[in-house]
PDB file of C-alpha atoms in Angstrom:
ATOM      1  CA  MET A   1     -63.482 -10.126  23.759  1.00 59.00           C
ATOM      2  CA  GLU A   2     -63.142 -13.732  22.064  1.00 59.00           C
ATOM      3  CA  LYS A   3     -62.432 -12.148  18.996  1.00 63.00           C
ATOM      4  CA  ILE A   4     -59.579  -9.771  20.712  1.00 61.00           C
ATOM      5  CA  ILE A   5     -58.289 -13.516  22.878  1.00 61.00           C
ATOM      6  CA  ASP A   6     -58.437 -14.933  19.581  1.00 63.00           C
ATOM      7  CA  LYS A   7     -56.173 -12.383  17.957  1.00 62.00           C
ATOM      8  CA  ALA A   8     -53.613 -12.832  20.546  1.00 68.00           C
ATOM      9  CA  ARG A   9     -53.163 -16.641  19.802  1.00 72.00           C
ATOM     10  CA  ILE A  10     -52.684 -15.576  16.114  1.00 73.00           C
ATOM     11  CA  LEU A  11     -49.933 -13.708  17.543  1.00 77.00           C
ATOM     12  CA  ILE A  12     -48.829 -16.527  20.002  1.00 82.00           C
ATOM     13  CA  GLU A  13     -48.657 -18.725  17.268  1.00 84.00           C
ATOM     14  CA  ALA A  14     -46.996 -16.649  14.283  1.00 86.00           C
ATOM     15  CA  LEU A  15     -43.950 -16.480  16.803  1.00 91.00           C
ATOM     16  CA  PRO A  16     -41.659 -19.086  16.563  1.00 90.00           C
ATOM     17  CA  TYR A  17     -41.684 -19.074  12.680  1.00 92.00           C
ATOM     18  CA  ILE A  18     -41.547 -15.435  13.207  1.00 94.00           C
ATOM     19  CA  HIS A  19     -37.543 -16.168  15.688  1.00 93.00           C
ATOM     20  CA  GLU A  20     -36.995 -18.863  12.640  1.00 95.00           C
ATOM     21  CA  PHE A  21     -36.792 -16.758  10.377  1.00 96.00           C
ATOM     22  CA  LYS A  22     -35.269 -13.225  11.171  1.00 96.00           C
ATOM     23  CA  GLY A  23     -32.165 -13.070   9.344  1.00 97.00           C
ATOM     24  CA  LYS A  24     -33.089 -14.947   6.030  1.00 98.00           C
ATOM     25  CA  ILE A  25     -34.174 -13.908   3.104  1.00 98.00           C
ATOM     26  CA  PHE A  26     -37.341 -15.254   1.559  1.00 98.00           C
ATOM     27  CA  VAL A  27     -38.115 -14.207  -2.288  1.00 98.00           C
ATOM     28  CA  ILE A  28     -40.931 -13.815  -3.414  1.00 98.00           C
ATOM     29  CA  LYS A  29     -42.118 -13.581  -6.803  1.00 96.00           C
ATOM     30  CA  TYR A  30     -44.852 -11.364  -6.959  1.00 95.00           C
ATOM     31  CA  GLY A  31     -47.649 -11.442 -10.485  1.00 88.00           C
ATOM     32  CA  GLY A  32     -51.153 -12.152 -11.503  1.00 82.00           C
ATOM     33  CA  SER A  33     -53.758 -11.146 -10.070  1.00 79.00           C
ATOM     34  CA  ALA A  34     -51.829 -10.383  -6.718  1.00 82.00           C
ATOM     35  CA  MET A  35     -50.967  -7.712  -8.809  1.00 85.00           C
ATOM     36  CA  LYS A  36     -54.050  -6.395 -10.356  1.00 85.00           C
ATOM     37  CA  ASP A  37     -56.612  -5.670  -7.818  1.00 86.00           C
ATOM     38  CA  PRO A  38     -56.310  -2.727  -5.777  1.00 89.00           C
ATOM     39  CA  VAL A  39     -57.528  -4.509  -2.805  1.00 91.00           C
ATOM     40  CA  LEU A  40     -55.120  -7.507  -3.729  1.00 91.00           C
ATOM     41  CA  ARG A  41     -52.585  -5.090  -4.104  1.00 92.00           C
ATOM     42  CA  GLN A  42     -52.638  -3.679  -0.489  1.00 94.00           C
ATOM     43  CA  ASN A  43     -52.896  -7.080   1.006  1.00 93.00           C
ATOM     44  CA  VAL A  44     -49.315  -8.645  -1.183  1.00 95.00           C
ATOM     45  CA  ILE A  45     -47.723  -5.024   0.187  1.00 96.00           C
ATOM     46  CA  MET A  46     -48.889  -5.107   3.913  1.00 96.00           C
ATOM     47  CA  ASP A  47     -48.144  -8.828   4.404  1.00 96.00           C
ATOM     48  CA  ILE A  48     -44.626  -7.994   2.494  1.00 98.00           C
ATOM     49  CA  CYS A  49     -43.912  -4.936   4.950  1.00 98.00           C
ATOM     50  CA  LEU A  50     -45.064  -6.550   7.925  1.00 96.00           C
ATOM     51  CA  LEU A  51     -41.709  -9.341   7.356  1.00 97.00           C
ATOM     52  CA  ALA A  52     -39.818  -6.744   7.107  1.00 98.00           C
ATOM     53  CA  SER A  53     -40.441  -5.505  10.168  1.00 96.00           C
ATOM     54  CA  VAL A  54     -40.312  -9.199  12.058  1.00 96.00           C
ATOM     55  CA  GLY A  55     -36.776  -8.708  10.716  1.00 97.00           C
ATOM     56  CA  ILE A  56     -37.383 -11.376   7.466  1.00 98.00           C
ATOM     57  CA  LEU A  57     -35.369  -9.997   4.115  1.00 98.00           C
ATOM     58  CA  PRO A  58     -37.858 -10.249   1.300  1.00 99.00           C
ATOM     59  CA  VAL A  59     -36.304  -9.751  -1.961  1.00 99.00           C
ATOM     60  CA  ILE A  60     -39.827  -8.917  -4.630  1.00 98.00           C
ATOM     61  CA  VAL A  61     -39.421 -10.177  -8.063  1.00 98.00           C
ATOM     62  CA  HIS A  62     -42.516  -9.103 -10.446  1.00 97.00           C
ATOM     63  CA  GLY A  63     -43.503  -9.818 -13.366  1.00 92.00           C
ATOM     64  CA  GLY A  64     -46.889  -7.867 -15.487  1.00 89.00           C
ATOM     65  CA  GLY A  65     -47.667  -9.860 -18.435  1.00 81.00           C
ATOM     66  CA  ASN A  66     -50.747  -8.500 -18.549  1.00 87.00           C
ATOM     67  CA  ASP A  67     -50.385  -4.626 -18.796  1.00 91.00           C
ATOM     68  CA  ILE A  68     -46.922  -5.794 -21.469  1.00 93.00           C
ATOM     69  CA  THR A  69     -49.874  -6.914 -23.637  1.00 92.00           C
ATOM     70  CA  LYS A  70     -51.825  -3.080 -23.754  1.00 93.00           C
ATOM     71  CA  LEU A  71     -49.600  -1.254 -24.249  1.00 95.00           C
ATOM     72  CA  LEU A  72     -48.217  -4.112 -27.172  1.00 93.00           C
ATOM     73  CA  ASP A  73     -51.939  -3.200 -28.116  1.00 93.00           C
ATOM     74  CA  GLU A  74     -52.036   0.483 -27.517  1.00 94.00           C
ATOM     75  CA  VAL A  75     -48.867   0.590 -29.986  1.00 93.00           C
ATOM     76  CA  GLY A  76     -49.909  -1.072 -33.115  1.00 92.00           C
ATOM     77  CA  GLN A  77     -47.688  -3.890 -31.570  1.00 90.00           C
ATOM     78  CA  GLU A  78     -48.518  -7.513 -31.972  1.00 86.00           C
ATOM     79  CA  THR A  79     -48.032 -10.090 -29.046  1.00 89.00           C
ATOM     80  CA  ALA A  80     -47.048 -13.715 -28.991  1.00 87.00           C
ATOM     81  CA  PHE A  81     -46.375 -16.588 -27.076  1.00 85.00           C
ATOM     82  CA  GLN A  82     -44.365 -19.721 -27.430  1.00 82.00           C
ATOM     83  CA  ASP A  83     -43.965 -22.045 -25.052  1.00 73.00           C
ATOM     84  CA  GLY A  84     -45.858 -19.882 -22.766  1.00 75.00           C
ATOM     85  CA  ILE A  85     -43.059 -17.244 -23.809  1.00 83.00           C
ATOM     86  CA  ARG A  86     -43.597 -14.144 -24.774  1.00 89.00           C
ATOM     87  CA  LEU A  87     -42.244 -12.946 -28.175  1.00 89.00           C
ATOM     88  CA  THR A  88     -39.516 -10.348 -27.441  1.00 92.00           C
ATOM     89  CA  ASN A  89     -37.699  -9.117 -29.839  1.00 89.00           C
ATOM     90  CA  ASP A  90     -36.164  -5.299 -31.741  1.00 91.00           C
ATOM     91  CA  GLN A  91     -39.527  -4.316 -32.245  1.00 91.00           C
ATOM     92  CA  ASN A  92     -40.996  -4.674 -28.782  1.00 92.00           C
ATOM     93  CA  VAL A  93     -38.214  -4.584 -26.379  1.00 94.00           C
ATOM     94  CA  ASP A  94     -38.040  -1.595 -25.547  1.00 95.00           C
ATOM     95  CA  TYR A  95     -42.074  -1.604 -24.765  1.00 95.00           C
ATOM     96  CA  VAL A  96     -41.758  -4.170 -22.513  1.00 95.00           C
ATOM     97  CA  GLU A  97     -39.088  -2.877 -20.412  1.00 97.00           C
ATOM     98  CA  MET A  98     -40.764   0.824 -20.112  1.00 96.00           C
ATOM     99  CA  MET A  99     -43.269  -1.788 -18.946  1.00 96.00           C
ATOM    100  CA  LEU A 100     -41.454  -3.631 -16.406  1.00 97.00           C
ATOM    101  CA  SER A 101     -38.269  -1.648 -15.640  1.00 97.00           C
ATOM    102  CA  GLY A 102     -40.283   1.767 -15.762  1.00 95.00           C
ATOM    103  CA  LYS A 103     -44.407   1.522 -14.754  1.00 96.00           C
ATOM    104  CA  ILE A 104     -44.775  -1.771 -12.794  1.00 96.00           C
ATOM    105  CA  ASN A 105     -41.257  -2.218 -10.308  1.00 98.00           C
ATOM    106  CA  LYS A 106     -41.850   1.977  -9.656  1.00 97.00           C
ATOM    107  CA  GLN A 107     -45.424   1.327  -9.067  1.00 96.00           C
ATOM    108  CA  ILE A 108     -44.634  -1.642  -6.579  1.00 97.00           C
ATOM    109  CA  VAL A 109     -41.258   0.928  -4.490  1.00 98.00           C
ATOM    110  CA  ALA A 110     -44.662   3.039  -4.199  1.00 98.00           C
ATOM    111  CA  ASP A 111     -46.827   1.292  -2.518  1.00 97.00           C
ATOM    112  CA  ILE A 112     -44.054  -0.590  -0.072  1.00 98.00           C
ATOM    113  CA  ASN A 113     -42.807   2.825   0.666  1.00 98.00           C
ATOM    114  CA  VAL A 114     -46.159   4.360   1.715  1.00 98.00           C
ATOM    115  CA  SER A 115     -47.476   1.628   4.078  1.00 96.00           C
ATOM    116  CA  HIS A 116     -43.667   2.727   5.597  1.00 95.00           C
ATOM    117  CA  GLY A 117     -41.570  -0.289   4.445  1.00 97.00           C
ATOM    118  CA  HIS A 118     -37.998   0.842   2.445  1.00 98.00           C
ATOM    119  CA  ALA A 119     -37.893  -0.489  -1.527  1.00 98.00           C
ATOM    120  CA  VAL A 120     -35.998   0.527  -3.679  1.00 99.00           C
ATOM    121  CA  GLY A 121     -36.799  -0.766  -7.878  1.00 98.00           C
ATOM    122  CA  ILE A 122     -34.176  -2.353  -9.972  1.00 98.00           C
ATOM    123  CA  SER A 123     -33.715  -4.317 -12.808  1.00 98.00           C
ATOM    124  CA  GLY A 124     -31.787  -7.212 -14.190  1.00 97.00           C
ATOM    125  CA  ARG A 125     -29.422  -4.735 -15.822  1.00 97.00           C
ATOM    126  CA  ASP A 126     -28.297  -2.661 -12.782  1.00 97.00           C
ATOM    127  CA  GLY A 127     -25.053  -3.521 -11.388  1.00 95.00           C
ATOM    128  CA  GLY A 128     -24.485  -7.029 -13.751  1.00 95.00           C
ATOM    129  CA  LEU A 129     -27.213  -8.461 -11.523  1.00 98.00           C
ATOM    130  CA  VAL A 130     -28.592 -11.025 -14.405  1.00 98.00           C
ATOM    131  CA  LYS A 131     -26.231 -11.869 -16.901  1.00 98.00           C
ATOM    132  CA  ALA A 132     -28.103 -13.033 -19.631  1.00 96.00           C
ATOM    133  CA  GLU A 133     -28.121 -15.462 -23.157  1.00 94.00           C
ATOM    134  CA  LEU A 134     -29.987 -15.114 -25.801  1.00 91.00           C
ATOM    135  CA  TYR A 135     -33.216 -18.332 -25.887  1.00 88.00           C
ATOM    136  CA  ASP A 136     -33.346 -18.880 -28.202  1.00 84.00           C
ATOM    137  CA  ALA A 137     -30.475 -17.396 -30.915  1.00 80.00           C
ATOM    138  CA  GLY A 138     -32.011 -18.554 -34.210  1.00 80.00           C
ATOM    139  CA  ASN A 139     -35.467 -17.617 -33.811  1.00 79.00           C
ATOM    140  CA  THR A 140     -35.266 -13.717 -34.506  1.00 78.00           C
ATOM    141  CA  ALA A 141     -39.278 -13.676 -33.335  1.00 75.00           C
ATOM    142  CA  MET A 142     -36.899 -13.434 -29.897  1.00 84.00           C
ATOM    143  CA  ASP A 143     -33.934 -12.341 -30.460  1.00 88.00           C
ATOM    144  CA  ARG A 144     -34.352 -10.585 -26.920  1.00 94.00           C
ATOM    145  CA  VAL A 145     -35.927 -13.548 -25.174  1.00 92.00           C
ATOM    146  CA  GLY A 146     -33.201 -14.338 -22.453  1.00 94.00           C
ATOM    147  CA  LYS A 147     -31.946 -16.851 -20.552  1.00 94.00           C
ATOM    148  CA  ILE A 148     -29.908 -16.683 -17.318  1.00 96.00           C
ATOM    149  CA  CYS A 149     -26.296 -17.529 -17.496  1.00 96.00           C
ATOM    150  CA  CYS A 150     -25.698 -16.100 -13.987  1.00 96.00           C
ATOM    151  CA  ILE A 151     -26.680 -14.592 -10.750  1.00 98.00           C
ATOM    152  CA  GLU A 152     -24.664 -11.407  -9.504  1.00 97.00           C
ATOM    153  CA  THR A 153     -25.589 -10.625  -5.841  1.00 97.00           C
ATOM    154  CA  ALA A 154     -23.582  -8.224  -4.786  1.00 97.00           C
ATOM    155  CA  LEU A 155     -25.683  -5.156  -4.947  1.00 98.00           C
ATOM    156  CA  ILE A 156     -28.945  -7.478  -3.420  1.00 98.00           C
ATOM    157  CA  GLU A 157     -26.961  -7.736  -1.086  1.00 98.00           C
ATOM    158  CA  THR A 158     -25.939  -4.368   0.060  1.00 98.00           C
ATOM    159  CA  LEU A 159     -29.208  -3.644  -0.481  1.00 98.00           C
ATOM    160  CA  LEU A 160     -30.275  -6.637   2.194  1.00 98.00           C
ATOM    161  CA  GLY A 161     -27.595  -4.764   4.881  1.00 98.00           C
ATOM    162  CA  ALA A 162     -29.012  -1.355   3.916  1.00 98.00           C
ATOM    163  CA  GLY A 163     -32.214  -2.482   5.026  1.00 97.00           C
ATOM    164  CA  TYR A 164     -34.292  -1.788   1.726  1.00 99.00           C
ATOM    165  CA  ILE A 165     -36.388  -4.386   0.121  1.00 99.00           C
ATOM    166  CA  PRO A 166     -34.787  -5.107  -3.368  1.00 99.00           C
ATOM    167  CA  VAL A 167     -37.391  -4.970  -5.573  1.00 99.00           C
ATOM    168  CA  ILE A 168     -36.464  -6.794  -8.994  1.00 99.00           C
ATOM    169  CA  SER A 169     -37.585  -5.996 -12.751  1.00 98.00           C
ATOM    170  CA  PRO A 170     -37.284  -9.282 -15.195  1.00 97.00           C
ATOM    171  CA  ILE A 171     -34.529  -7.906 -17.341  1.00 98.00           C
ATOM    172  CA  GLY A 172     -31.689  -8.836 -17.911  1.00 97.00           C
ATOM    173  CA  ALA A 173     -28.349  -8.083 -21.030  1.00 97.00           C
ATOM    174  CA  ASP A 174     -26.523 -10.289 -22.746  1.00 95.00           C
ATOM    175  CA  SER A 175     -22.629 -10.059 -23.070  1.00 94.00           C
ATOM    176  CA  LYS A 176     -23.346  -6.678 -25.494  1.00 93.00           C
ATOM    177  CA  GLY A 177     -25.322  -5.116 -22.094  1.00 94.00           C
ATOM    178  CA  GLN A 178     -28.452  -4.892 -24.548  1.00 95.00           C
ATOM    179  CA  ALA A 179     -31.873  -5.946 -22.861  1.00 97.00           C
ATOM    180  CA  LEU A 180     -32.683  -9.584 -22.611  1.00 97.00           C
ATOM    181  CA  ASN A 181     -36.289 -10.026 -21.767  1.00 96.00           C
ATOM    182  CA  ILE A 182     -36.771 -13.029 -18.740  1.00 96.00           C
ATOM    183  CA  ASN A 183     -39.894 -15.442 -17.703  1.00 92.00           C
ATOM    184  CA  ALA A 184     -39.957 -13.980 -14.407  1.00 93.00           C
ATOM    185  CA  ASP A 185     -40.709 -17.166 -12.682  1.00 91.00           C
ATOM    186  CA  GLU A 186     -36.831 -18.214 -14.066  1.00 92.00           C
ATOM    187  CA  VAL A 187     -35.750 -14.291 -12.959  1.00 95.00           C
ATOM    188  CA  ALA A 188     -37.148 -15.674  -9.246  1.00 95.00           C
ATOM    189  CA  GLY A 189     -35.890 -19.116  -9.065  1.00 93.00           C
ATOM    190  CA  GLU A 190     -32.180 -17.571 -10.211  1.00 95.00           C
ATOM    191  CA  ILE A 191     -32.375 -15.467  -7.674  1.00 97.00           C
ATOM    192  CA  ALA A 192     -33.451 -17.345  -4.392  1.00 96.00           C
ATOM    193  CA  ASN A 193     -30.504 -20.373  -5.725  1.00 94.00           C
ATOM    194  CA  ALA A 194     -27.617 -17.371  -5.244  1.00 96.00           C
ATOM    195  CA  LEU A 195     -29.036 -15.765  -2.428  1.00 97.00           C
ATOM    196  CA  CYS A 196     -28.946 -19.253  -0.841  1.00 95.00           C
ATOM    197  CA  ALA A 197     -32.811 -18.072  -0.318  1.00 96.00           C
ATOM    198  CA  GLU A 198     -34.186 -19.365   3.169  1.00 95.00           C
ATOM    199  CA  LYS A 199     -37.653 -19.992   0.993  1.00 95.00           C
ATOM    200  CA  LEU A 200     -39.310 -18.953  -2.169  1.00 95.00           C
ATOM    201  CA  ILE A 201     -42.059 -18.263  -2.942  1.00 95.00           C
ATOM    202  CA  TYR A 202     -44.645 -18.006  -6.187  1.00 94.00           C
ATOM    203  CA  LEU A 203     -47.671 -15.956  -5.674  1.00 94.00           C
ATOM    204  CA  THR A 204     -50.402 -17.052  -8.855  1.00 88.00           C
ATOM    205  CA  ASP A 205     -54.403 -17.342  -9.371  1.00 87.00           C
ATOM    206  CA  VAL A 206     -55.241 -21.288  -8.049  1.00 86.00           C
ATOM    207  CA  ASP A 207     -55.026 -22.617  -4.286  1.00 86.00           C
ATOM    208  CA  GLY A 208     -51.344 -24.356  -4.905  1.00 86.00           C
ATOM    209  CA  VAL A 209     -50.667 -28.255  -6.891  1.00 87.00           C
ATOM    210  CA  CYS A 210     -53.901 -29.954  -6.977  1.00 85.00           C
ATOM    211  CA  GLU A 211     -55.283 -33.334  -7.611  1.00 83.00           C
ATOM    212  CA  ASN A 212     -58.154 -34.752  -8.778  1.00 81.00           C
ATOM    213  CA  GLY A 213     -59.585 -31.525  -7.352  1.00 81.00           C
ATOM    214  CA  LYS A 214     -57.812 -32.127  -3.999  1.00 88.00           C
ATOM    215  CA  LEU A 215     -54.909 -29.373  -3.073  1.00 89.00           C
ATOM    216  CA  ILE A 216     -51.987 -31.129  -1.989  1.00 90.00           C
ATOM    217  CA  SER A 217     -50.208 -29.183   1.357  1.00 89.00           C
ATOM    218  CA  GLN A 218     -46.383 -30.307   0.283  1.00 90.00           C
ATOM    219  CA  ILE A 219     -44.768 -32.549  -2.334  1.00 89.00           C
ATOM    220  CA  ASN A 220     -40.980 -33.860  -2.874  1.00 88.00           C
ATOM    221  CA  ALA A 221     -38.880 -32.780  -6.233  1.00 87.00           C
ATOM    222  CA  GLN A 222     -39.965 -36.021  -7.239  1.00 89.00           C
ATOM    223  CA  GLU A 223     -43.472 -36.465  -6.601  1.00 90.00           C
ATOM    224  CA  ALA A 224     -43.789 -33.406  -8.190  1.00 89.00           C
ATOM    225  CA  SER A 225     -41.279 -34.380 -11.730  1.00 90.00           C
ATOM    226  CA  GLU A 226     -44.198 -37.656 -11.430  1.00 89.00           C
ATOM    227  CA  LEU A 227     -47.251 -35.226 -11.399  1.00 89.00           C
ATOM    228  CA  ILE A 228     -45.609 -33.091 -14.252  1.00 89.00           C
ATOM    229  CA  GLU A 229     -45.575 -36.176 -15.995  1.00 88.00           C
ATOM    230  CA  ASN A 230     -48.429 -38.301 -15.517  1.00 87.00           C
ATOM    231  CA  GLY A 231     -50.555 -34.874 -17.016  1.00 84.00           C
ATOM    232  CA  VAL A 232     -51.249 -33.868 -13.319  1.00 86.00           C
ATOM    233  CA  ILE A 233     -49.888 -30.799 -13.597  1.00 85.00           C
ATOM    234  CA  SER A 234     -50.207 -29.297 -16.542  1.00 78.00           C
ATOM    235  CA  GLY A 235     -50.290 -24.915 -18.400  1.00 74.00           C
ATOM    236  CA  GLY A 236     -49.015 -21.895 -16.464  1.00 74.00           C
ATOM    237  CA  MET A 237     -48.123 -24.216 -13.320  1.00 80.00           C
ATOM    238  CA  ILE A 238     -45.907 -26.210 -15.734  1.00 82.00           C
ATOM    239  CA  PRO A 239     -42.630 -24.051 -15.245  1.00 78.00           C
ATOM    240  CA  LYS A 240     -43.739 -23.008 -11.733  1.00 81.00           C
ATOM    241  CA  VAL A 241     -43.451 -26.388 -10.464  1.00 85.00           C
ATOM    242  CA  SER A 242     -40.096 -27.292 -12.705  1.00 84.00           C
ATOM    243  CA  TYR A 243     -38.423 -24.138 -11.070  1.00 81.00           C
ATOM    244  CA  CYS A 244     -39.171 -25.634  -7.808  1.00 82.00           C
ATOM    245  CA  ILE A 245     -37.788 -29.464  -8.797  1.00 83.00           C
ATOM    246  CA  LYS A 246     -34.980 -28.032 -10.009  1.00 81.00           C
ATOM    247  CA  SER A 247     -34.695 -25.343  -7.942  1.00 81.00           C
ATOM    248  CA  ASN A 248     -31.759 -25.396  -4.680  1.00 84.00           C
ATOM    249  CA  VAL A 249     -33.691 -24.197  -2.123  1.00 90.00           C
ATOM    250  CA  GLU A 250     -34.994 -26.267   0.532  1.00 86.00           C
ATOM    251  CA  ASN A 251     -38.284 -24.923   0.883  1.00 89.00           C
ATOM    252  CA  VAL A 252     -40.402 -23.547  -2.675  1.00 91.00           C
ATOM    253  CA  HIS A 253     -44.054 -22.369  -1.468  1.00 92.00           C
ATOM    254  CA  ILE A 254     -47.401 -21.821  -4.795  1.00 92.00           C
ATOM    255  CA  LEU A 255     -49.545 -19.292  -3.040  1.00 92.00           C
ATOM    256  CA  ASN A 256     -52.743 -18.254  -4.238  1.00 91.00           C
ATOM    257  CA  GLY A 257     -51.961 -14.461  -4.166  1.00 90.00           C
ATOM    258  CA  THR A 258     -55.965 -13.381  -4.860  1.00 90.00           C
ATOM    259  CA  LEU A 259     -56.925 -14.685  -1.544  1.00 90.00           C
ATOM    260  CA  GLU A 260     -56.029 -11.924   1.598  1.00 90.00           C
ATOM    261  CA  HIS A 261     -52.675 -12.371   3.540  1.00 92.00           C
ATOM    262  CA  SER A 262     -51.289 -15.614   1.363  1.00 92.00           C
ATOM    263  CA  ILE A 263     -48.066 -14.942   2.314  1.00 94.00           C
ATOM    264  CA  LEU A 264     -48.572 -14.812   5.839  1.00 93.00           C
ATOM    265  CA  LEU A 265     -50.723 -16.972   6.177  1.00 91.00           C
ATOM    266  CA  GLU A 266     -48.508 -19.754   4.728  1.00 92.00           C
ATOM    267  CA  ILE A 267     -45.272 -18.830   6.543  1.00 93.00           C
ATOM    268  CA  PHE A 268     -47.029 -18.236   9.777  1.00 92.00           C
ATOM    269  CA  THR A 269     -49.553 -20.936  10.653  1.00 87.00           C
ATOM    270  CA  GLN A 270     -48.794 -24.458  11.093  1.00 82.00           C
ATOM    271  CA  GLU A 271     -51.433 -25.546   8.505  1.00 76.00           C
ATOM    272  CA  GLY A 272     -50.500 -22.766   5.638  1.00 80.00           C
ATOM    273  CA  ILE A 273     -52.658 -22.480   2.816  1.00 86.00           C
ATOM    274  CA  GLY A 274     -50.918 -23.283  -0.259  1.00 90.00           C
ATOM    275  CA  THR A 275     -47.923 -26.586  -1.521  1.00 90.00           C
ATOM    276  CA  LYS A 276     -44.888 -26.901   0.235  1.00 90.00           C
ATOM    277  CA  VAL A 277     -42.179 -28.318  -2.713  1.00 88.00           C
ATOM    278  CA  VAL A 278     -39.426 -29.502  -0.464  1.00 86.00           C
ATOM    279  CA  LYS A 279     -35.638 -31.301  -2.003  1.00 78.00           C
ATOM    280  CA  ALA A 280     -36.005 -34.090  -0.256  1.00 65.00           C
TER     281      ALA A 280
END
C-alpha cells in the first residue's frame, strides 16, 4: 500500500509543474548513449510522449555520431574531427545525411509513434528551416560543415499547431541548397532561441556540470563562463555549456540521459537531477 501511496505523491508533486508548463515549448537535444541502448532509448521516448500528453510541446533535435562513424568505416571513408567537429566534405556528406535524416530520424519517429505519440521527422533542409553557411570556407576538409545563419520556424510551428512532435536532423542548407552538416547542440540551441522555448534540454552521458566531483544543480551564465576559463568545464561539455551561455532561453538543463526517466525527474520534481543553467 505504501508504494501505491508513494506513486500518488509523485503525481501530486508533478501537478504544479504540469500546470506551469502546459502549452510551453521544450527543445530536447537527444544523443549519446540514450540513443544506443534500447532500454535507455525507450525511457527517453516515453518521457517525450508523457510531456506531449500533458500539454507540453516537445521539439526533438537528434545527433548520431557513433552511427555515422560506423557507416563511414563500412564504406571505407575516414572519420576525423577538428575542434570536436566532424570533418564533412563532398566525399562523405551523402553518407552523413543518409544516416542522420534517412535512418536515425525515422527510427526516432517510429519509436515515438509506436509509443502513442504523434511525431513527424524532418531535416533542417525542409521548409528552409536551418539556413547555414560554411563553417570554415578555406578548409576543403570541412567544405560540407555548416554554421547557422538563421532559423525559419514556420514548419515547426505548423507541426506543433497540428499536435505533432517535430523530430529534426541537424542538416542545414546553404544558399545553393547544398547539405551542410551542423553540430546538433548548435541546432538545438538556435531552434530553442528562435521558438522562444521555455526550456532547452541537453541529454548527455554525464550527470551535468560538476566541480570537484560534485554536481552543480544550478549555475548562472557568468559562473559557467568562469568555470570554462578555469578548466573546470572541459572536453565535450564545453560546447554544450557554451550554447547554454549564449542561449536566450531562460532555463537550460544538462541531464544524464543514461539515468532512467531523467527528463521527467528534472522537470517534474523540486530537486531535479541535472544542472540548470539560468541567465541571471
